[in-house]
Coordinates of C-alpha atoms and ligand atoms in Angstrom, one line a residue:
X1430 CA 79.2 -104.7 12.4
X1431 CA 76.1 -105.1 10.5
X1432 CA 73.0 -107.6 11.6
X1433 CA 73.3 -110.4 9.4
X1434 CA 71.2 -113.4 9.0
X1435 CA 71.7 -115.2 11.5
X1436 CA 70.6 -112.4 14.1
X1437 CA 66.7 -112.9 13.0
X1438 CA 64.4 -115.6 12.8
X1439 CA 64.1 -116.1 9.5
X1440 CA 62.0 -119.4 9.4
X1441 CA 59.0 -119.5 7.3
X1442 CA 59.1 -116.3 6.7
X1443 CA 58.9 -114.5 2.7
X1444 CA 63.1 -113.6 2.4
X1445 CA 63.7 -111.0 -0.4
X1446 CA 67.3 -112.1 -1.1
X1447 CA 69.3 -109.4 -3.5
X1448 CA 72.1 -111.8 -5.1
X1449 CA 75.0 -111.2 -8.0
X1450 CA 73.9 -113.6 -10.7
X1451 CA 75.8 -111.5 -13.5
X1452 CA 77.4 -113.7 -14.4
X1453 CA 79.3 -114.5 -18.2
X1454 CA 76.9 -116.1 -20.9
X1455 CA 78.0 -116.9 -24.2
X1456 CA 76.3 -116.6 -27.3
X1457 CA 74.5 -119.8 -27.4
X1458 CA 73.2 -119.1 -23.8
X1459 CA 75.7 -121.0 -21.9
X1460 CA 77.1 -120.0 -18.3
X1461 CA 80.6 -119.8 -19.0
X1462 CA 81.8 -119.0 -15.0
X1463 CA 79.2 -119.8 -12.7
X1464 CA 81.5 -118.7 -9.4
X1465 CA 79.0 -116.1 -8.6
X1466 CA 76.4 -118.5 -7.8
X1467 CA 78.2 -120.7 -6.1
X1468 CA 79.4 -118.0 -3.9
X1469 CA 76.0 -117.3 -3.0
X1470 CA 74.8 -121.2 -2.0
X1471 CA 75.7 -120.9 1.6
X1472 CA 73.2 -118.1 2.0
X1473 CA 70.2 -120.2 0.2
X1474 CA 71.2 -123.2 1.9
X1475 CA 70.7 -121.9 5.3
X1476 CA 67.7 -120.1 4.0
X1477 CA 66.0 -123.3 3.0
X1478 CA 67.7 -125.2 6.4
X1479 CA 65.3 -122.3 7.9
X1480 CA 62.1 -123.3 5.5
X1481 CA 62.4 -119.7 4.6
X1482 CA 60.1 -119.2 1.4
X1483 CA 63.0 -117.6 -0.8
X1484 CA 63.0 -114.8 -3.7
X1485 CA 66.0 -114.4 -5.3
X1486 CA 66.5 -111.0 -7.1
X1487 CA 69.4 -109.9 -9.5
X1488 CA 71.1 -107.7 -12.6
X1489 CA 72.4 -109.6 -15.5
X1490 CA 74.6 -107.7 -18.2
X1491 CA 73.3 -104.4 -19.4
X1492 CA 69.9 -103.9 -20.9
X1493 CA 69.2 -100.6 -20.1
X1494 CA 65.7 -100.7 -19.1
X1495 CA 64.8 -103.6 -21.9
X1496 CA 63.6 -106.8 -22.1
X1497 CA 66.4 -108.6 -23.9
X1498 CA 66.4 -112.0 -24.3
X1499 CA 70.1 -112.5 -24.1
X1500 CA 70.2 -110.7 -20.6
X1501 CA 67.2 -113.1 -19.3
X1502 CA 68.2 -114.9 -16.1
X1503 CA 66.4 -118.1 -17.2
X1504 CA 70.4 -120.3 -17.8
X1505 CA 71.1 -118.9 -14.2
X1506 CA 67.4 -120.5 -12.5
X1507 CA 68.5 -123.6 -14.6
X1508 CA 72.1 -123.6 -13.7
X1509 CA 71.0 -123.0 -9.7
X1510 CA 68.8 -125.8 -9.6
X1511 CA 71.0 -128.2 -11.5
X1512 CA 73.3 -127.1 -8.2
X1513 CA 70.9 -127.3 -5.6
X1514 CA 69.4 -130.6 -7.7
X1515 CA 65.7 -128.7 -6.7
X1516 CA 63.5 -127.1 -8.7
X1517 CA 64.2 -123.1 -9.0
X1518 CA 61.3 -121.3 -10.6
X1519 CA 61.5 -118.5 -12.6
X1520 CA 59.6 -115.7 -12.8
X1521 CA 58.4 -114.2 -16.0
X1522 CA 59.6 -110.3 -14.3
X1523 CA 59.7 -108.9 -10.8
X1524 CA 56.7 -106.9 -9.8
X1525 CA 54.0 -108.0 -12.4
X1526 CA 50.5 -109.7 -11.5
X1527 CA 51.9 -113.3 -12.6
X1528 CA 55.4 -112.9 -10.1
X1529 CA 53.6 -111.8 -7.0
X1530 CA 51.0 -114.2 -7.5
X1531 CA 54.3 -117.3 -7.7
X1532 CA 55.5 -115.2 -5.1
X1533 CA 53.1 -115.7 -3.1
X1534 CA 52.3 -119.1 -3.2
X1535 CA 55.8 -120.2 -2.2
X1536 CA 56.2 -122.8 0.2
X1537 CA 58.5 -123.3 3.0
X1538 CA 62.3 -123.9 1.5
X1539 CA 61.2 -123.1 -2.0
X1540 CA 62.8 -120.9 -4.5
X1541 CA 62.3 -118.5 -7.0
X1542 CA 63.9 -116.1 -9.0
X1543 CA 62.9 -113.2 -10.4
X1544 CA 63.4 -111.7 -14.2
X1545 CA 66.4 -109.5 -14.6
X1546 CA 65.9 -106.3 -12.4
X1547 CA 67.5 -104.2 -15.2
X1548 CA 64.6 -104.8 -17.9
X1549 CA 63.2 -102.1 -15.9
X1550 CA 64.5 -99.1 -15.3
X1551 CA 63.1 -98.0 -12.5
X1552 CA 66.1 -100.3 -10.9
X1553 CA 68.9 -98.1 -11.7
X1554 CA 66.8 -95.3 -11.2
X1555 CA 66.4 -96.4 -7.5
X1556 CA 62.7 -95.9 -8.1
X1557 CA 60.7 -95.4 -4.5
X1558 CA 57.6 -97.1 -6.2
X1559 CA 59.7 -99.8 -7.9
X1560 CA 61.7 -100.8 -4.6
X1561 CA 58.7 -100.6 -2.2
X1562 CA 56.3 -103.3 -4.9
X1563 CA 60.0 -105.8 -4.6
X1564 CA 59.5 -105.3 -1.0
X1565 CA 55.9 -105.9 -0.5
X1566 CA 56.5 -109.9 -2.0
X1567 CA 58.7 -110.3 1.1
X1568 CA 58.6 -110.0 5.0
X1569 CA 62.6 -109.8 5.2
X1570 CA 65.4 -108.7 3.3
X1571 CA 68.6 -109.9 2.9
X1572 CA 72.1 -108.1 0.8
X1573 CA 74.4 -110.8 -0.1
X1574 CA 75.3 -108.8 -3.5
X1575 CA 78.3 -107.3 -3.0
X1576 CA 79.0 -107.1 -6.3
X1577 CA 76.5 -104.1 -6.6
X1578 CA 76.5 -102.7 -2.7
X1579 CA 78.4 -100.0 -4.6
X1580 CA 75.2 -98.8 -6.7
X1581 CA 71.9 -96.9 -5.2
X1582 CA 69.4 -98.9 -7.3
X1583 CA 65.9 -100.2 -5.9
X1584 CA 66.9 -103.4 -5.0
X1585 CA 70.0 -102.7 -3.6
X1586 CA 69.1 -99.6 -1.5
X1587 CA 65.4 -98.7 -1.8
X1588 CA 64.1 -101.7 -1.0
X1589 CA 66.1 -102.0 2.2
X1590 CA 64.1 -99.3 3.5
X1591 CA 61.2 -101.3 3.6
X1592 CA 61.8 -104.1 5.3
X1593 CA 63.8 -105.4 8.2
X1594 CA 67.3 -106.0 6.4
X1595 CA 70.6 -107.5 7.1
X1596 CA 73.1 -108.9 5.0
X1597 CA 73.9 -112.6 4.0
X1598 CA 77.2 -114.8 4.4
X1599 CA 78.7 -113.5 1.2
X1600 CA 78.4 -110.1 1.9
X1601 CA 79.0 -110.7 5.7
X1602 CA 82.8 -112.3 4.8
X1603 CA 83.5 -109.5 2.3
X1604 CA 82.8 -106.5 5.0
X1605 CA 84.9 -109.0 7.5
X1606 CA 88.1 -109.4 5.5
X1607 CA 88.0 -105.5 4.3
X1608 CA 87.3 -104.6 7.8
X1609 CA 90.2 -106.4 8.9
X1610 CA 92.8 -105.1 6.1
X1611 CA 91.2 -101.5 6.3
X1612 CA 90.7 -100.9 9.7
X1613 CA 93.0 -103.1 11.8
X1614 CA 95.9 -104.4 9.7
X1615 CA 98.4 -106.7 11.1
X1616 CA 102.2 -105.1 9.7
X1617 CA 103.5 -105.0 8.0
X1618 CA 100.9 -104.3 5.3
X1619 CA 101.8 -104.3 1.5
X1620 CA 99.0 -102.9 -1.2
X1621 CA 100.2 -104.0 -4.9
X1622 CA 98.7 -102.2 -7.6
X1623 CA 98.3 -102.4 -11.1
X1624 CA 96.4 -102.4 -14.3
X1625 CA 95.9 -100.4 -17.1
X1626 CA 95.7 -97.1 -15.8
X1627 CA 96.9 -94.8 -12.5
X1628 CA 93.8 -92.5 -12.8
X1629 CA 91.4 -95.2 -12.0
X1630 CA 93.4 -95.8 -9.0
X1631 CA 94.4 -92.7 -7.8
X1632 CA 91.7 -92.3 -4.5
X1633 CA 92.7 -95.6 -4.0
X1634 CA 96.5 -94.6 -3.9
X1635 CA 95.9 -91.7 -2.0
X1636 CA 93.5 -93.9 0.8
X1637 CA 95.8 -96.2 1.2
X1638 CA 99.2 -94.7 1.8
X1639 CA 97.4 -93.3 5.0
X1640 CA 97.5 -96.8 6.0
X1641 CA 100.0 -99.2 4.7
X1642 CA 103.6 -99.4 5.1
X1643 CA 104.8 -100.3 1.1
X1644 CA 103.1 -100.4 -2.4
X1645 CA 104.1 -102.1 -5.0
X1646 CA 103.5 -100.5 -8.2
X1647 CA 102.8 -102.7 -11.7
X1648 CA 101.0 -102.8 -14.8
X1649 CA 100.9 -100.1 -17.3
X1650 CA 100.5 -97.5 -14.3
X1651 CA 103.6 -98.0 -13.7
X1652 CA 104.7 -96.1 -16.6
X1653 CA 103.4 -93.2 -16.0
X1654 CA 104.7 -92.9 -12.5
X1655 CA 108.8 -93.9 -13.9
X1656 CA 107.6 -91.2 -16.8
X1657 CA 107.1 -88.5 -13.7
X1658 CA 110.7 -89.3 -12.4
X1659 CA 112.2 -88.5 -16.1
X1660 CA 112.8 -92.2 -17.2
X1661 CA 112.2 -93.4 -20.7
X1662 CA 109.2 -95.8 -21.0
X1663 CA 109.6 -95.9 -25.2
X1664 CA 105.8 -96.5 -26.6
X1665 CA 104.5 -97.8 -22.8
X1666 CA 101.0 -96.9 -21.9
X1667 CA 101.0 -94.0 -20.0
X1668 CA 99.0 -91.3 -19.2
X1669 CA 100.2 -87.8 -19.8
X1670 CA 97.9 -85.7 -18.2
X1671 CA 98.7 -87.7 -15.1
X1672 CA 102.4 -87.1 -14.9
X1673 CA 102.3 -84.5 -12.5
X1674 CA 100.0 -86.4 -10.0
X1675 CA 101.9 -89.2 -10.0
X1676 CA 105.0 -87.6 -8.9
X1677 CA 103.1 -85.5 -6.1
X1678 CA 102.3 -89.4 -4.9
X1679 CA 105.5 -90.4 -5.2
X1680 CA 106.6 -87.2 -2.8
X1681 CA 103.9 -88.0 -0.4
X1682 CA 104.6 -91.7 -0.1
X1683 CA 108.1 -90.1 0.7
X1684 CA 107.4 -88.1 3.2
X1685 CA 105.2 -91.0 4.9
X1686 CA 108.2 -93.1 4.5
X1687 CA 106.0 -95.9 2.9
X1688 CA 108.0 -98.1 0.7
X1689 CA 107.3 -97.1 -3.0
X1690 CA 108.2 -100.3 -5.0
X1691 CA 108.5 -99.4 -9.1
X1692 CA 109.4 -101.9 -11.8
X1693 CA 113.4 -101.6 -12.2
X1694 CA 113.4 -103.9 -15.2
X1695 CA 110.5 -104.9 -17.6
X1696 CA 109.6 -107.2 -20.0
X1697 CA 109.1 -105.5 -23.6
X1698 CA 107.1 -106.0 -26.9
X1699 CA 107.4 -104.6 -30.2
X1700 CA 103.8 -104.9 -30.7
X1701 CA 101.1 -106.6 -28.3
X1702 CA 100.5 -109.2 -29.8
X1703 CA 101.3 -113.1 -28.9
X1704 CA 104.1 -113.7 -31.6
X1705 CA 105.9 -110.1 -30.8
X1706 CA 109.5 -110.1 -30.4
X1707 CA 109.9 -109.5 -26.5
X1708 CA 112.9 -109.2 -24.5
X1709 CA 114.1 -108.2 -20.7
X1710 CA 115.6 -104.9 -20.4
X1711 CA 117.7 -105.3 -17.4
X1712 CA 117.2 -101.8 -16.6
X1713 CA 115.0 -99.1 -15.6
X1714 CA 115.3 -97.5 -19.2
X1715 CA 112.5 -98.8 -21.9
X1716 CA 114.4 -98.2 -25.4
X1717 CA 112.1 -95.9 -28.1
X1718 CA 109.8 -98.5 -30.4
X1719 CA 109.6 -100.3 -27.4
X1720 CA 106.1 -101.0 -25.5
X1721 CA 106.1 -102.0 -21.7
X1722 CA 104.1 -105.6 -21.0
X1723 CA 105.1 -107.3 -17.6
X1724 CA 107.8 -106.5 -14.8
X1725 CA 111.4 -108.2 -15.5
X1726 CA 113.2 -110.9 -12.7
X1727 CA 114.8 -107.9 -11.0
X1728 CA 111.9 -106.1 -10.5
X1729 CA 110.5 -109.4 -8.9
X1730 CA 113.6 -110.5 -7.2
X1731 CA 113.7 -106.8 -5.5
X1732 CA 109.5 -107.1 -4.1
X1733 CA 109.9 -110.8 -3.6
X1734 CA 111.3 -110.1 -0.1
X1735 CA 108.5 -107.4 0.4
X1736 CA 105.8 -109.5 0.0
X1737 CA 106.9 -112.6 1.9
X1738 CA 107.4 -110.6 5.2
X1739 CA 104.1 -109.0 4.7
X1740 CA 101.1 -109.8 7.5
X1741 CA 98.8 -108.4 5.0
X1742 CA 98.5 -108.2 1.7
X1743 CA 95.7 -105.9 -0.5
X1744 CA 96.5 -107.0 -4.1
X1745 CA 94.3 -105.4 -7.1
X1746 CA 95.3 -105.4 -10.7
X1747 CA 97.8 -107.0 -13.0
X1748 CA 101.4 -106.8 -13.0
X1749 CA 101.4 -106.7 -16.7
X1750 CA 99.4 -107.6 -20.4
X1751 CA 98.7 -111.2 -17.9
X1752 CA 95.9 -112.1 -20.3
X1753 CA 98.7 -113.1 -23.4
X1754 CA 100.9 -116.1 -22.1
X1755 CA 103.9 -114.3 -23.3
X1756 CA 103.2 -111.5 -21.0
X1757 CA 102.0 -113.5 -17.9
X1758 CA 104.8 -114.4 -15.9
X1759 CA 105.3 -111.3 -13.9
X1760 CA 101.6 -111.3 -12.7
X1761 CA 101.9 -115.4 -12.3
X1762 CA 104.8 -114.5 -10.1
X1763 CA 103.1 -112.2 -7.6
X1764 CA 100.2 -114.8 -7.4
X1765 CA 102.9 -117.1 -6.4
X1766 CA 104.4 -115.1 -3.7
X1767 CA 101.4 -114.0 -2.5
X1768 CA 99.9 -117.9 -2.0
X1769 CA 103.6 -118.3 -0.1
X1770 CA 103.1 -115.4 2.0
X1771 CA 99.5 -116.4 3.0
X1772 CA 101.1 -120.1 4.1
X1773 CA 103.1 -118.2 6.1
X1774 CA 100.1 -116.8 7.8
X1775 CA 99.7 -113.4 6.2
X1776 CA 96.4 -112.4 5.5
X1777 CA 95.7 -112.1 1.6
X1778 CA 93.0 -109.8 -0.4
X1779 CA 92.8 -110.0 -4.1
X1780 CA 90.6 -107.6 -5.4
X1781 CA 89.2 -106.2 -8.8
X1782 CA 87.8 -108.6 -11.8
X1783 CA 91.3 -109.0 -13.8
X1784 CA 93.3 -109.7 -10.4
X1785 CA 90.8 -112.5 -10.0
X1786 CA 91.2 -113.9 -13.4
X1787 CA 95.0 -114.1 -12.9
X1788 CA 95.2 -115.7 -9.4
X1789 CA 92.7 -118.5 -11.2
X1790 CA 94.7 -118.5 -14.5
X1791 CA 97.7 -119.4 -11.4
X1792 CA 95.9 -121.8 -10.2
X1793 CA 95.9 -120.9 -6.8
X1794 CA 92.9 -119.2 -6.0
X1795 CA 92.7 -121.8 -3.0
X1796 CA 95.8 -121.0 -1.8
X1797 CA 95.0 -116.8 -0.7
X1798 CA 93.0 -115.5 2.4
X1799 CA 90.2 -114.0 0.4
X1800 CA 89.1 -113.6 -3.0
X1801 CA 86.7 -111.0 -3.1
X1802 CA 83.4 -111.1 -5.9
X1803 CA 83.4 -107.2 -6.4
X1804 CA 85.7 -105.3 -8.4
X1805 CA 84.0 -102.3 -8.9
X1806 CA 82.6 -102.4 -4.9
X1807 CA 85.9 -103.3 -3.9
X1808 CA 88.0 -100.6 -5.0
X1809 CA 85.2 -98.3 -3.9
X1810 CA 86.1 -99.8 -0.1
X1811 CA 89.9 -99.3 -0.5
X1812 CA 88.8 -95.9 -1.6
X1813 CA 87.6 -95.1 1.8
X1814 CA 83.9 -94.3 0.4
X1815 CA 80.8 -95.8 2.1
X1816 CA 78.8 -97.9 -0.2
X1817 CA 75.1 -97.2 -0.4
X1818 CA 73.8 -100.9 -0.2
X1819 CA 75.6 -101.3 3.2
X1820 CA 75.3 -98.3 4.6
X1821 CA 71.5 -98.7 4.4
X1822 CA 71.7 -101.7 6.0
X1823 CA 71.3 -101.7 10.0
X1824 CA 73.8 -102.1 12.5
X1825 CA 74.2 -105.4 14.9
X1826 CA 73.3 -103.1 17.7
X1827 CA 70.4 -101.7 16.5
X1828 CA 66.4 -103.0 16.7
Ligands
AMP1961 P1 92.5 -102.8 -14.4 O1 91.2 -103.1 -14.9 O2 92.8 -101.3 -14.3 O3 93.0 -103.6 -13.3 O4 93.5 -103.2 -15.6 C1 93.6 -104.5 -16.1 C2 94.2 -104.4 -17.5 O5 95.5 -103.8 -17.4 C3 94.4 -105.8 -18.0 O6 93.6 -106.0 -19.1 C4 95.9 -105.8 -18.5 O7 96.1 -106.3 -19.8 C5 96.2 -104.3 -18.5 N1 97.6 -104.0 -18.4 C6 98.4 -104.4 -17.4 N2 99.7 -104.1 -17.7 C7 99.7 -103.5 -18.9 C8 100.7 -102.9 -19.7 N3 102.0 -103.0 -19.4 N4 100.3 -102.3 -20.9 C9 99.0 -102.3 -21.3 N5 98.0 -102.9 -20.5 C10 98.3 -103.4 -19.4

């Protein structure tokens, strides 16, 4: 359990706050999903409850170590203060003469935000000299990006080391629900998989059959694991140099007698594309000229029973091409089940950017346990690695 928050006295005190404001801008500078800062508001809320004098840090995008204008974080400082209905100032970087001079001035409960962190590249570099100046604004830090815990950059590891750190509400609830599913599950506990490939998955595979008691396999990935047990998956997606691995997974969740769900029917295109001719196999086989998109009703008749007599449920990646309308119903399904199984009391994890998207494109994002906000940090958890920005961060325990 790590100190959060709420174990120090944060009032009136200078709060470095690391945050996931990378969020989607369109062209004309426009925040198209703003979920990430919302997520985030219970965190500066209680911050300025505290009169805690409050700089927000974060990424946005790519820049590589340039100032470009289309990665500036100037939309988000609007966009947060059109929330909040304060003023949010913005910085014009994060460690120059001009910040650290707004910085500090601060008064109690106000905010400000820094440029993006990525315009320099001592930030990805985890530079010592760069994380120590965006610790000397502050008396305090908090983490509440767990969209970038994953990464050992300045502001998500070096600076830590600086200052007297814990972590925020956001993070706090992500750590508690994959605590919960990770450590002490309540069975029986199902882990449904897809997406595009098995090989991006495959520590998460292997960590998890250690711990739950069926996986349901979808997506493309599926493919490649029917392709290992000699079935014909026509001009599916799979991935050759994979085969072999995929069957030694299938042996092992064998021999750890974990229930290893495949598709048993599919739904199949001619091309990917929105007006392809698609049809339902109604078996296992996928007919040559034929490409794989979405599971078929008896695949989801067969794990419908599986996943409404789960106690918890780890769900990360699509059951098939869910972004096309065509394709959607097999992923739209699971979302389904899984919102029925978490009436029913099960607790629910949906993991992983596209998983996200689906459940939303369902409609019933409000109807699972938890929906996390890192896909790349997530998947590191279910693979059973420690993630830099929370390992550096001190335990409840501790001084
Ligand atoms: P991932 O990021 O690994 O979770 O993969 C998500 C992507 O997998 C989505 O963009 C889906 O369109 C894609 N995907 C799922 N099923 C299939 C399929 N049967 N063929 C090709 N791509 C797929």
């Amino acid at each position: 359990m790590k100190k959060t928050i709420k174990d120090v006295d944060v009032s009136n005190k200078k709060v470095l706050v690391r945050v996931d404001f990378n969020v989607p801008v369109d062209d004309r500078g426009n925040i198209t999903d703003d979920t990430r800062i919302l997520e985030t508001l219970p965190t500066i809320n209680y911050l300025r409850q505290m009169k805690a004098k409050i700089i927000l840090m974060s990424h946005l995008g790519r820049p590589k170590g340039a100032v470009v204008e289309k990665y500036s974080l100037k939309p988000v400082a609007k966009r947060l203060s059109e929330i909040l209905k304060v003023p949010v100032k913005m910085a014009p970087g994060c460690v120059d003469e001009e910040t650290r001079k707004i910085a500090a001035s601060l008064s109690a409960s106000e905010i400000l935000l820094l440029e993006n962190l990525r315009f320099d590249k001592r930030e990805e570099n985890n530079d010592p000299e760069f994380a120590s100046q965006l610790a000397s604004m502050a008396e305090m830090f908090v983490q509440d990006a767990f969209g970038t815990v994953h990464r050992a950059h300045a502001s998500t590891e070096g600076a830590a080391k600086h200052l007297p750190s814990v972590c925020g509400f956001l993070l706090e609830k992500e750590i508690l629900y994959f605590n919960k599913v990770l450590e002490k599950p309540e069975r029986t506990f199902v882990a449904i998989l897809g997406g595009a490939k098995v090989s991006d998955k495959i520590a998460v595979i292997q960590n998890l059959l250690d711990k739950v008691d069926a996986m349901v396999i979808g997506g493309a990935m599926a493919y490649t694991f029917l392709k290992a047990g000699n079935i014909s998956v026509g001009n599916s997606l799979i991935e050759k140099d994979r085969i072999d691995m995929a069957g030694e997974i299938m042996q092992k969740a064998k021999s750890k007698k974990v229930g290893f769900f495949l598709p048993i029917d599919h739904v199949i295109a001619d091309k990917i594309s929105e007006n392809a001719q698609v049809k339902e196999t109604r078996g296992v086989e996928i007919p040559d000229g034929w490409t794989g998109v979405d599971i078929g009703d008896m695949t989801i008749n067969r794990i419908a029973p599986v996943i409404l007599s789960a106690r918890t449920i780890m769900w990360n990646g699509p059951m098939g091409i869910f972004e096309m309308d065509k394709f959607f119903k097999g992923t739209g399904k699971v979302a389904e089940l899984v919102a029925e199984a978490t009436q029913k009391g099960a607790v629910s994890i949906i993991g992983g950017g596209d998983t996200v998207s689906a459940v939303k494109k369902s409609k019933l994002a409000d109807r699972v346990s938890h929906i996390s906000t890192g896909g790349g940090a997530s998947l590191e958890l279910l693979e059973g690695k420690i993630l830099p920005g929370i390992a550096v961060l001190p335990e409840k325990a501790s001084r």
